[in-house]
Each structure stands twice: as structure tokens, then as C-alpha cells.
């Protein structure tokens, strides 16, 4: 009987530990989602923050590793951000990606709307770009100014839709 009680106690302890681990994992997933959304907003406002590089790296790693969100990288609409002449291209490309992921996590009902996600990523990138130029005027890049102009004229959505990812029709 004592042996049976010990085995029962052991199973109970293992079960509770497993249940706690699952609860912690779910809590961490929620925390990570919220952290990514906050990271996207911080990087839009302060792309040159002293911790921006670490935050950007964490966010990109999270997007790559998680099953909570996936993004489709389609640079047709944002080629100017990835131009080799643009010294902030990698940061802006990262912001585009992080912005898309944040949009999908904030709007799970629109997570499959790739055009809306592409637009959100482009808008996030442009916010970061404008903050960069405000802090460091030499960060200005004519092709990105043209995208800002499209956004200001309410033409960015149509531009992204026309230049976004095309479905493979076989």
C-alpha cells in the first residue's frame, strides 16, 4: 500500500509539473506576442535607441522560431529600403518584417490577408524611416521619400497591392 501511495504521489507530482510547464509556456507565448508588438512600436519611434539592435535581433529571432505567426517576405513594394546604397536598409527591412508580424498578432482575424500585412509592414517601415531622418537627417533616401509621399497621398495601399506578392497560379 505504501508503494502504491508513493507511485500515486510521484504521478501526481509529474502531472502537476507538466501542467505548470504548459501553463508557463502559454504565458510565455502571450508575453512574447505582446513583447513583439511593443518592440515594433518602439522601433518605429526610436529606431536608433541604444537597445534597438538587441530588440530587433530578438524580434527577428522570435518571428523565425515561433509558430505563433508567420510572415511572407515580398520586397517588390519596398525595394528602395533594401537598396545597397541605403545605409539603414537592414534596419528598415527588419522593421518591415517586424511590422507585418505585429499586425498579424494584433489582428488574428486578418492574419491570412497578406496584402494587409504587407501594407502594415510597409507603414511600420516608413514610420521608422521618418524617425531615423528626424534624428539623423543624413539618413534621408530619395526612394523612401517617394514611398512616404505615396502614403501621404493615400496611394500606398494601392501601390503595395499592385507590387505585393503575387500568388503562384499553376
Short mmCIF file of N, CA and C in Angstrom, two decimals, residues 53-135:
data_model
loop_
_atom_site.label_atom_id
_atom_site.label_comp_id
_atom_site.label_asym_id
_atom_site.label_seq_id
_atom_site.Cartn_x
_atom_site.Cartn_y
_atom_site.Cartn_z
N UNK A 53 19.23 47.53 -31.54
CA UNK A 53 19.83 46.38 -32.22
C UNK A 53 19.45 45.07 -31.52
N UNK A 54 19.52 45.05 -30.19
CA UNK A 54 19.15 43.84 -29.43
C UNK A 54 17.67 43.53 -29.60
N UNK A 55 16.86 44.56 -29.54
CA UNK A 55 15.40 44.38 -29.67
C UNK A 55 15.08 43.84 -31.07
N UNK A 56 15.68 44.42 -32.08
CA UNK A 56 15.46 43.98 -33.46
C UNK A 56 15.90 42.53 -33.64
N UNK A 57 17.06 42.19 -33.09
CA UNK A 57 17.55 40.80 -33.19
C UNK A 57 16.59 39.84 -32.49
N UNK A 58 16.14 40.20 -31.29
CA UNK A 58 15.20 39.34 -30.57
C UNK A 58 13.92 39.15 -31.39
N UNK A 59 13.39 40.25 -31.91
CA UNK A 59 12.13 40.19 -32.66
C UNK A 59 12.27 39.32 -33.91
N UNK A 60 13.36 39.49 -34.63
CA UNK A 60 13.56 38.68 -35.83
C UNK A 60 13.71 37.20 -35.47
N UNK A 61 14.45 36.91 -34.41
CA UNK A 61 14.62 35.53 -33.97
C UNK A 61 13.26 34.94 -33.56
N UNK A 62 12.47 35.73 -32.84
CA UNK A 62 11.14 35.26 -32.43
C UNK A 62 10.29 34.93 -33.66
N UNK A 63 10.28 35.81 -34.64
CA UNK A 63 9.47 35.59 -35.84
C UNK A 63 9.92 34.32 -36.57
N UNK A 64 11.22 34.11 -36.64
CA UNK A 64 11.75 32.93 -37.32
C UNK A 64 11.42 31.66 -36.55
N UNK A 65 11.53 31.70 -35.23
CA UNK A 65 11.39 30.50 -34.41
C UNK A 65 9.96 30.12 -34.02
N UNK A 66 9.08 31.09 -33.90
CA UNK A 66 7.75 30.82 -33.35
C UNK A 66 6.81 30.21 -34.39
N UNK A 67 5.82 29.52 -33.86
CA UNK A 67 4.74 29.02 -34.71
C UNK A 67 3.51 29.91 -34.54
N UNK A 68 3.64 30.95 -33.71
CA UNK A 68 2.51 31.83 -33.42
C UNK A 68 2.20 32.77 -34.58
N UNK A 69 3.19 33.04 -35.41
CA UNK A 69 3.00 33.97 -36.52
C UNK A 69 4.00 33.63 -37.62
N UNK A 70 3.56 33.84 -38.84
CA UNK A 70 4.49 33.70 -39.96
C UNK A 70 4.24 34.86 -40.91
N UNK A 71 5.30 35.29 -41.55
CA UNK A 71 5.18 36.40 -42.49
C UNK A 71 5.72 35.97 -43.84
N UNK A 72 5.20 36.59 -44.87
CA UNK A 72 5.67 36.37 -46.22
C UNK A 72 6.51 37.57 -46.61
N UNK A 73 7.76 37.31 -46.88
CA UNK A 73 8.65 38.39 -47.27
C UNK A 73 8.49 38.61 -48.77
N UNK A 74 8.09 39.80 -49.11
CA UNK A 74 7.85 40.16 -50.50
C UNK A 74 8.32 41.60 -50.68
N UNK A 75 9.50 41.76 -51.19
CA UNK A 75 10.11 43.09 -51.21
C UNK A 75 9.79 43.92 -52.44
N UNK A 76 8.90 43.46 -53.31
CA UNK A 76 8.60 44.22 -54.52
C UNK A 76 8.21 45.66 -54.23
N UNK A 77 7.42 45.87 -53.21
CA UNK A 77 6.92 47.21 -52.89
C UNK A 77 7.93 48.04 -52.10
N UNK A 78 8.91 47.38 -51.50
CA UNK A 78 9.85 48.11 -50.64
C UNK A 78 11.30 47.96 -51.10
N UNK A 79 11.51 47.77 -52.38
CA UNK A 79 12.88 47.56 -52.88
C UNK A 79 13.80 48.71 -52.50
N UNK A 80 13.26 49.90 -52.39
CA UNK A 80 14.10 51.04 -52.04
C UNK A 80 14.70 50.90 -50.64
N UNK A 81 14.00 50.20 -49.76
CA UNK A 81 14.52 50.01 -48.40
C UNK A 81 15.69 49.05 -48.39
N UNK A 82 15.70 48.12 -49.33
CA UNK A 82 16.75 47.11 -49.34
C UNK A 82 17.89 47.46 -50.31
N UNK A 83 17.82 48.62 -50.91
CA UNK A 83 18.88 49.08 -51.82
C UNK A 83 20.21 49.14 -51.08
N UNK A 84 21.25 48.63 -51.68
CA UNK A 84 22.58 48.59 -51.05
C UNK A 84 23.10 49.99 -50.70
N UNK A 85 22.64 50.99 -51.41
CA UNK A 85 23.07 52.37 -51.14
C UNK A 85 22.45 52.93 -49.87
N UNK A 86 21.38 52.30 -49.40
CA UNK A 86 20.69 52.76 -48.20
C UNK A 86 21.41 52.18 -46.98
N UNK A 87 22.08 53.03 -46.23
CA UNK A 87 22.87 52.58 -45.07
C UNK A 87 22.02 51.98 -43.96
N UNK A 88 20.74 52.29 -43.94
CA UNK A 88 19.83 51.75 -42.92
C UNK A 88 18.92 50.67 -43.47
N UNK A 89 19.30 50.12 -44.60
CA UNK A 89 18.46 49.13 -45.27
C UNK A 89 18.14 47.91 -44.43
N UNK A 90 19.13 47.39 -43.72
CA UNK A 90 18.85 46.17 -42.94
C UNK A 90 17.90 46.47 -41.78
N UNK A 91 18.05 47.63 -41.16
CA UNK A 91 17.15 48.01 -40.07
C UNK A 91 15.73 48.21 -40.60
N UNK A 92 15.61 48.83 -41.78
CA UNK A 92 14.29 49.08 -42.35
C UNK A 92 13.64 47.78 -42.83
N UNK A 93 14.44 46.89 -43.40
CA UNK A 93 13.91 45.60 -43.81
C UNK A 93 13.43 44.83 -42.57
N UNK A 94 14.20 44.90 -41.50
CA UNK A 94 13.78 44.27 -40.25
C UNK A 94 12.48 44.86 -39.75
N UNK A 95 12.35 46.18 -39.83
CA UNK A 95 11.14 46.84 -39.36
C UNK A 95 9.93 46.43 -40.19
N UNK A 96 10.13 46.30 -41.47
CA UNK A 96 9.06 45.83 -42.37
C UNK A 96 8.57 44.45 -41.91
N UNK A 97 9.50 43.56 -41.63
CA UNK A 97 9.18 42.21 -41.20
C UNK A 97 8.51 42.21 -39.83
N UNK A 98 9.07 42.94 -38.90
CA UNK A 98 8.53 43.02 -37.54
C UNK A 98 7.14 43.68 -37.57
N UNK A 99 6.98 44.69 -38.40
CA UNK A 99 5.69 45.36 -38.54
C UNK A 99 4.60 44.42 -39.04
N UNK A 100 4.96 43.56 -40.01
CA UNK A 100 3.98 42.58 -40.51
C UNK A 100 3.58 41.60 -39.41
N UNK A 101 4.58 41.11 -38.68
CA UNK A 101 4.29 40.14 -37.61
C UNK A 101 3.42 40.78 -36.53
N UNK A 102 3.74 42.01 -36.15
CA UNK A 102 2.95 42.70 -35.13
C UNK A 102 1.50 42.87 -35.60
N UNK A 103 1.32 43.23 -36.87
CA UNK A 103 -0.02 43.38 -37.42
C UNK A 103 -0.80 42.06 -37.30
N UNK A 104 -0.16 40.97 -37.68
CA UNK A 104 -0.85 39.67 -37.65
C UNK A 104 -1.18 39.25 -36.22
N UNK A 105 -0.29 39.55 -35.28
CA UNK A 105 -0.56 39.19 -33.88
C UNK A 105 -1.65 40.07 -33.29
N UNK A 106 -1.69 41.32 -33.68
CA UNK A 106 -2.73 42.24 -33.18
C UNK A 106 -4.09 41.99 -33.84
N UNK A 107 -4.06 41.45 -35.04
CA UNK A 107 -5.28 41.24 -35.83
C UNK A 107 -5.37 39.80 -36.32
N UNK A 108 -5.57 38.85 -35.42
CA UNK A 108 -5.58 37.45 -35.84
C UNK A 108 -6.64 37.14 -36.89
N UNK A 109 -7.71 37.91 -36.92
CA UNK A 109 -8.75 37.71 -37.92
C UNK A 109 -8.29 38.12 -39.32
N UNK A 110 -7.20 38.90 -39.41
CA UNK A 110 -6.66 39.33 -40.71
C UNK A 110 -5.29 38.70 -40.99
N UNK A 111 -4.91 37.70 -40.20
CA UNK A 111 -3.58 37.10 -40.33
C UNK A 111 -3.33 36.48 -41.70
N UNK A 112 -4.38 36.07 -42.39
CA UNK A 112 -4.19 35.48 -43.71
C UNK A 112 -4.30 36.50 -44.84
N UNK A 113 -4.56 37.75 -44.50
CA UNK A 113 -4.66 38.81 -45.52
C UNK A 113 -3.25 39.36 -45.77
N UNK A 114 -2.57 38.75 -46.74
CA UNK A 114 -1.17 39.12 -47.00
C UNK A 114 -1.01 40.56 -47.48
N UNK A 115 -1.96 41.06 -48.24
CA UNK A 115 -1.86 42.44 -48.71
C UNK A 115 -1.94 43.40 -47.53
N UNK A 116 -2.88 43.15 -46.61
CA UNK A 116 -2.99 44.00 -45.42
C UNK A 116 -1.72 43.91 -44.58
N UNK A 117 -1.14 42.72 -44.45
CA UNK A 117 0.10 42.55 -43.68
C UNK A 117 1.26 43.26 -44.36
N UNK A 118 1.34 43.15 -45.69
CA UNK A 118 2.40 43.84 -46.43
C UNK A 118 2.29 45.35 -46.24
N UNK A 119 1.06 45.85 -46.30
CA UNK A 119 0.83 47.28 -46.11
C UNK A 119 1.24 47.70 -44.69
N UNK A 120 0.86 46.91 -43.70
CA UNK A 120 1.22 47.22 -42.31
C UNK A 120 2.74 47.22 -42.14
N UNK A 121 3.41 46.27 -42.77
CA UNK A 121 4.86 46.22 -42.70
C UNK A 121 5.49 47.43 -43.35
N UNK A 122 4.97 47.82 -44.51
CA UNK A 122 5.50 49.00 -45.21
C UNK A 122 5.26 50.27 -44.39
N UNK A 123 4.09 50.39 -43.80
CA UNK A 123 3.79 51.57 -42.99
C UNK A 123 4.69 51.62 -41.75
N UNK A 124 4.91 50.48 -41.13
CA UNK A 124 5.79 50.42 -39.97
C UNK A 124 7.22 50.84 -40.36
N UNK A 125 7.66 50.34 -41.49
CA UNK A 125 8.99 50.69 -42.00
C UNK A 125 9.09 52.20 -42.26
N UNK A 126 8.06 52.78 -42.84
CA UNK A 126 8.09 54.21 -43.14
C UNK A 126 8.08 55.07 -41.87
N UNK A 127 7.37 54.61 -40.84
CA UNK A 127 7.41 55.32 -39.55
C UNK A 127 8.83 55.31 -39.00
N UNK A 128 9.47 54.15 -39.06
CA UNK A 128 10.85 54.05 -38.57
C UNK A 128 11.77 54.93 -39.41
N UNK A 129 11.57 54.92 -40.72
CA UNK A 129 12.38 55.75 -41.62
C UNK A 129 12.24 57.23 -41.26
N UNK A 130 11.02 57.68 -41.06
CA UNK A 130 10.81 59.09 -40.72
C UNK A 130 11.47 59.44 -39.38
N UNK A 131 11.40 58.52 -38.43
CA UNK A 131 12.07 58.76 -37.14
C UNK A 131 13.59 58.80 -37.32
N UNK A 132 14.11 57.97 -38.21
CA UNK A 132 15.55 57.98 -38.50
C UNK A 132 15.98 59.32 -39.07
N UNK A 133 15.22 59.79 -40.05
CA UNK A 133 15.56 61.06 -40.72
C UNK A 133 15.45 62.22 -39.74
N UNK A 134 14.46 62.16 -38.86
CA UNK A 134 14.30 63.22 -37.87
C UNK A 134 15.52 63.28 -36.95
N UNK A 135 16.01 62.11 -36.55
CA UNK A 135 17.16 62.06 -35.65
C UNK A 135 18.48 62.28 -36.38
#
